[in-house]
PDB file of C-alpha atoms in Angstrom:
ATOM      1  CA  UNK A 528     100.698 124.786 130.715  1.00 51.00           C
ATOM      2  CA  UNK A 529     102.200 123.505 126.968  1.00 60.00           C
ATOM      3  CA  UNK A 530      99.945 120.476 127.222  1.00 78.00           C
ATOM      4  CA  UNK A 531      97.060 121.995 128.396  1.00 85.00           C
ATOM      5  CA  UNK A 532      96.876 124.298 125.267  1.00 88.00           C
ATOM      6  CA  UNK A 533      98.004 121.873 123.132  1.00 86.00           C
ATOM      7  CA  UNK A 534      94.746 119.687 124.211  1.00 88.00           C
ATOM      8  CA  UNK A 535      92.402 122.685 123.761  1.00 91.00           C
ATOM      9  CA  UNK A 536      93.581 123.300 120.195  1.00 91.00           C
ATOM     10  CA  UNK A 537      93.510 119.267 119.598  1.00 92.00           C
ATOM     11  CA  UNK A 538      89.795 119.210 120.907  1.00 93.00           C
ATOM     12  CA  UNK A 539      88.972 122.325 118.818  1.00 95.00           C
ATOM     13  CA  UNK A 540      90.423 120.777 115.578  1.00 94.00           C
ATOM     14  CA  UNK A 541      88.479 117.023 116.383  1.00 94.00           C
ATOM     15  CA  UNK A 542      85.323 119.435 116.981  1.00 96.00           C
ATOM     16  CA  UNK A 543      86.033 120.811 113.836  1.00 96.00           C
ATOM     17  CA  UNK A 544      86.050 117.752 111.609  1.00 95.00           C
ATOM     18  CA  UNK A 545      83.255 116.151 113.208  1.00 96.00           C
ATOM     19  CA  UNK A 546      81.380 119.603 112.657  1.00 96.00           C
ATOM     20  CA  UNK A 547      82.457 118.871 108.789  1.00 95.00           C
ATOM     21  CA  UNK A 548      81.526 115.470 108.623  1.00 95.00           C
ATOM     22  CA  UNK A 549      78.110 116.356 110.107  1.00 95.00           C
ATOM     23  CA  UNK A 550      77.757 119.008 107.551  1.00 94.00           C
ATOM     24  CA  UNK A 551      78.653 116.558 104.775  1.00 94.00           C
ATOM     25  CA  UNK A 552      75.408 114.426 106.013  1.00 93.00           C
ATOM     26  CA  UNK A 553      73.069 117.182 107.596  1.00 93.00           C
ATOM     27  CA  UNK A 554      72.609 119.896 104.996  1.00 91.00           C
ATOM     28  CA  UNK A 555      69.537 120.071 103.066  1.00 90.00           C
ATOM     29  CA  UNK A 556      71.038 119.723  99.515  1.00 92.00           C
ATOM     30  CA  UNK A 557      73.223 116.623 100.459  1.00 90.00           C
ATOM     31  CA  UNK A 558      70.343 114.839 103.326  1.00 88.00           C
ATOM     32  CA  UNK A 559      72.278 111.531 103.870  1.00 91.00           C
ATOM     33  CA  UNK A 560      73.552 109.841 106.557  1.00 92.00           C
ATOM     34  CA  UNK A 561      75.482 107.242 105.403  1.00 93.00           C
ATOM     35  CA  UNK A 562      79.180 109.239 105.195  1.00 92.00           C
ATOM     36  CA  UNK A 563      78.544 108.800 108.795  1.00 93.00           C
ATOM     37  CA  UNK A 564      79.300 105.389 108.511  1.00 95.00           C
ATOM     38  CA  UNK A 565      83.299 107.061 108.333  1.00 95.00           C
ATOM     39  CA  UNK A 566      83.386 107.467 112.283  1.00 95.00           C
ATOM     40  CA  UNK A 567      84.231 103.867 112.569  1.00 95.00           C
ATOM     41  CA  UNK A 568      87.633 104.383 110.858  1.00 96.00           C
ATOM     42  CA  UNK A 569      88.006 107.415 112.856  1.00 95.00           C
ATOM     43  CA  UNK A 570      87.354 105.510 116.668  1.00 95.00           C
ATOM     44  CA  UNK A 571      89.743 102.311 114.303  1.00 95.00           C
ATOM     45  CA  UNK A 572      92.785 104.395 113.475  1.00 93.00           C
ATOM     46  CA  UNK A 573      94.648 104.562 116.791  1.00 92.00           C
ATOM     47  CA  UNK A 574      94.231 101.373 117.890  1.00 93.00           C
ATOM     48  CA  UNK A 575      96.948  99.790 115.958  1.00 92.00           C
ATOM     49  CA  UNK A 576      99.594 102.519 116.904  1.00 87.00           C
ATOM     50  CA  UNK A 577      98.539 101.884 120.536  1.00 86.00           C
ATOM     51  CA  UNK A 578      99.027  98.185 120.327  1.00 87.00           C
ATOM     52  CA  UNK A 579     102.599  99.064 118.938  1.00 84.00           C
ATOM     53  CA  UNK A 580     103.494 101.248 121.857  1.00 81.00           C
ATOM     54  CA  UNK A 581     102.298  98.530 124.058  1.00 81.00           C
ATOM     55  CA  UNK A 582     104.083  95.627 123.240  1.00 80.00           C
ATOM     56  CA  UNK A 583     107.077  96.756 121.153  1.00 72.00           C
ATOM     57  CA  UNK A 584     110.424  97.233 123.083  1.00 68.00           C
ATOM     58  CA  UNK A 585     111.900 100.601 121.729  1.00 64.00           C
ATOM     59  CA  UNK A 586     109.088 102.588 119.255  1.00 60.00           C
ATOM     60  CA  UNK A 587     111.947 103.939 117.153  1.00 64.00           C
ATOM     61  CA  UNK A 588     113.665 101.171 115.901  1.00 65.00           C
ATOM     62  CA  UNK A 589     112.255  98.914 113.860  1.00 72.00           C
ATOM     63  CA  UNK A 590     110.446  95.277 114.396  1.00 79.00           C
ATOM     64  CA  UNK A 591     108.144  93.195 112.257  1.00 85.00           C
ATOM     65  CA  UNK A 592     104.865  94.648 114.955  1.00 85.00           C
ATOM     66  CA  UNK A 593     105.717  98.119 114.231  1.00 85.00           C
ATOM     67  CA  UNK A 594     105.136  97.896 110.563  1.00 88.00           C
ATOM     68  CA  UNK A 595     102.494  95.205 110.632  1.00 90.00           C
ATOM     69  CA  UNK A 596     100.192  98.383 112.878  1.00 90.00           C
ATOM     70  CA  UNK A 597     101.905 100.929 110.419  1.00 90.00           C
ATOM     71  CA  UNK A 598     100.553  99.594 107.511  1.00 94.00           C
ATOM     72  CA  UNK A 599      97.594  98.465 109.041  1.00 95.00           C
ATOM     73  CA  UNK A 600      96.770 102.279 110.483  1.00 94.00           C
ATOM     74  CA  UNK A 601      97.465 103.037 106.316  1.00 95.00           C
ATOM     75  CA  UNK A 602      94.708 101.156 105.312  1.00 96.00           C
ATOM     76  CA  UNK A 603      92.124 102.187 107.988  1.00 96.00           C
ATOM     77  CA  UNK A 604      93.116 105.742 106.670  1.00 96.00           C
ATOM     78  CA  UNK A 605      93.035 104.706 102.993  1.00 97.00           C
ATOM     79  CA  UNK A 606      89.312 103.052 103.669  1.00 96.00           C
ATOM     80  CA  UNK A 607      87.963 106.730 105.408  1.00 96.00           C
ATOM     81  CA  UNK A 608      89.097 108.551 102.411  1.00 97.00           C
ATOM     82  CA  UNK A 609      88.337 105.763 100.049  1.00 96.00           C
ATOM     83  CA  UNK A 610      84.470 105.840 101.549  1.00 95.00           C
ATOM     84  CA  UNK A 611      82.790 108.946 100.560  1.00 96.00           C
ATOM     85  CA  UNK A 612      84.604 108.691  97.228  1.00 96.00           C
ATOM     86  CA  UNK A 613      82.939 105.228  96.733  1.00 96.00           C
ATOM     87  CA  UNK A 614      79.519 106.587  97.835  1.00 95.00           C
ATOM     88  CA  UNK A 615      79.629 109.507  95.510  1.00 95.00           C
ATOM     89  CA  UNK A 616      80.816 107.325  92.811  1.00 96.00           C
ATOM     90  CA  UNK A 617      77.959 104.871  92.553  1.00 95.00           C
ATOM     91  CA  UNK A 618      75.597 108.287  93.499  1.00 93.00           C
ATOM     92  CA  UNK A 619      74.674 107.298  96.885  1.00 92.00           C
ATOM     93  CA  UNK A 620      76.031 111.059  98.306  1.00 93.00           C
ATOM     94  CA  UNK A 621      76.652 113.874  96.243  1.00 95.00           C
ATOM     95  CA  UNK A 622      79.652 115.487  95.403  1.00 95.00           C
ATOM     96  CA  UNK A 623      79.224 118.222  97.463  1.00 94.00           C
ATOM     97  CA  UNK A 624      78.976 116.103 101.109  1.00 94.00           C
ATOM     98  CA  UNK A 625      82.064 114.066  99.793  1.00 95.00           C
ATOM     99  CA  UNK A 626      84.514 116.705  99.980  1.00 95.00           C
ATOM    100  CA  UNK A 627      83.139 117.612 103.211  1.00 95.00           C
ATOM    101  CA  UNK A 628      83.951 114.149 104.237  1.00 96.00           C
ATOM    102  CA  UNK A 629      86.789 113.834 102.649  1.00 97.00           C
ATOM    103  CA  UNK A 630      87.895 117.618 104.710  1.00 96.00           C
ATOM    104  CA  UNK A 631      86.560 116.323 107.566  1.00 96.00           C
ATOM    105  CA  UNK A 632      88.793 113.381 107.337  1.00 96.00           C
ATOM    106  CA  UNK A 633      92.326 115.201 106.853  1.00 97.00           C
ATOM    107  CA  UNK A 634      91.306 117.477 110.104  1.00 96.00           C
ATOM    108  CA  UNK A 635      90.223 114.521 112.283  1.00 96.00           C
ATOM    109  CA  UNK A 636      93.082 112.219 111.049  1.00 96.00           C
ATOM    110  CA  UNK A 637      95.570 115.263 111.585  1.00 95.00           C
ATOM    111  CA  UNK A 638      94.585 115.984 114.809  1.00 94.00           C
ATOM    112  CA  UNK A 639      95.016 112.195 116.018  1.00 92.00           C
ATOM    113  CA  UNK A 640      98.307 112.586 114.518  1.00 91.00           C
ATOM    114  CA  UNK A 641      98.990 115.406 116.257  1.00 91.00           C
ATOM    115  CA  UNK A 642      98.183 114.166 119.488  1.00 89.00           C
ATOM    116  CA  UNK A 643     100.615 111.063 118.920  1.00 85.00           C
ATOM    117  CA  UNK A 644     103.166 113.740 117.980  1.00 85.00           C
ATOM    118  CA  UNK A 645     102.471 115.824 121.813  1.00 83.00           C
ATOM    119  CA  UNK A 646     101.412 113.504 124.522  1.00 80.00           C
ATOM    120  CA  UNK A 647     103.367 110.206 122.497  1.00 72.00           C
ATOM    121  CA  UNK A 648     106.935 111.088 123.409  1.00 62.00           C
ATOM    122  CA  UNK A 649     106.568 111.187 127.229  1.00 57.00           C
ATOM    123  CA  UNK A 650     105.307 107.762 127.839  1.00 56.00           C
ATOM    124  CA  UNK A 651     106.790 107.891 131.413  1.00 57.00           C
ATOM    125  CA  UNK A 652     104.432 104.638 131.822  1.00 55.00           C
ATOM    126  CA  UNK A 653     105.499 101.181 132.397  1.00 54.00           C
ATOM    127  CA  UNK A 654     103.917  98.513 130.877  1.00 51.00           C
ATOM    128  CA  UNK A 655     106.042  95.687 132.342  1.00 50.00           C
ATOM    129  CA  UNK A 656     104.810  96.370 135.647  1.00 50.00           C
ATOM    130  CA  UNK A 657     101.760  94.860 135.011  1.00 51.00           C
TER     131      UNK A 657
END
């Protein structure tokens, strides 16, 4: 029953930040789309932490394709927060739909690391088999 709670409030927060991030581009006063362009680091982000899991032998210790995806999953994070900043700097967006964005980021990005944190730890999965 844990994990079926804990995927209700994970789809609640992800509905959340995409309800931001549509805010940031469909309100009147702000009337761009382009911080939409920011769902591509969000659909980008767990794909390097799930090639980790799948071809590193023990997740906890340390090997040179754990940080490789590590640092890689930094910068897709860095580039969604570094995005709307850009846009509002060169006056493409305004501030306003930025720090919607930007909001909209730390929820969606938190709840993906949230659900690595529930469902991650019970992989009872093998991979070799295949």
């Amino acid at each position: 029953m844990a994990g079926i709670k804990a995927l209700v409030g994970l789809a609640f927060l992800a509905s959340l930040g995409i309800t931001l991030l549509v805010l940031a581009c469909a309100l009147p006063q702000f009337n761009k789309w382009w911080p939409m362009f920011v769902l591509v680091f969000y659909f980008l982000s767990p794909v390097p932490t799930l090639i980790s899991r799948r071809f590193a032998e023990a997740v906890e210790a340390s090997s040179a394709l754990i940080e490789v995806c590590i640092f890689v999953s930094t910068c897709i994070v860095i580039s969604a927060y570094g995005l709307p900043i850009v846009l509002a700097r060169q006056m493409t967006i305004v501030w306003g739909a930025c720090g919607l964005v930007i909001a909209g980021n730390t929820v969606v990005f938190l709840t993906i690391a949230l659900f690595f944190f529930f469902f991650g730890r019970d992989d009872s999965f093998e991979y070799s088999t295949w």
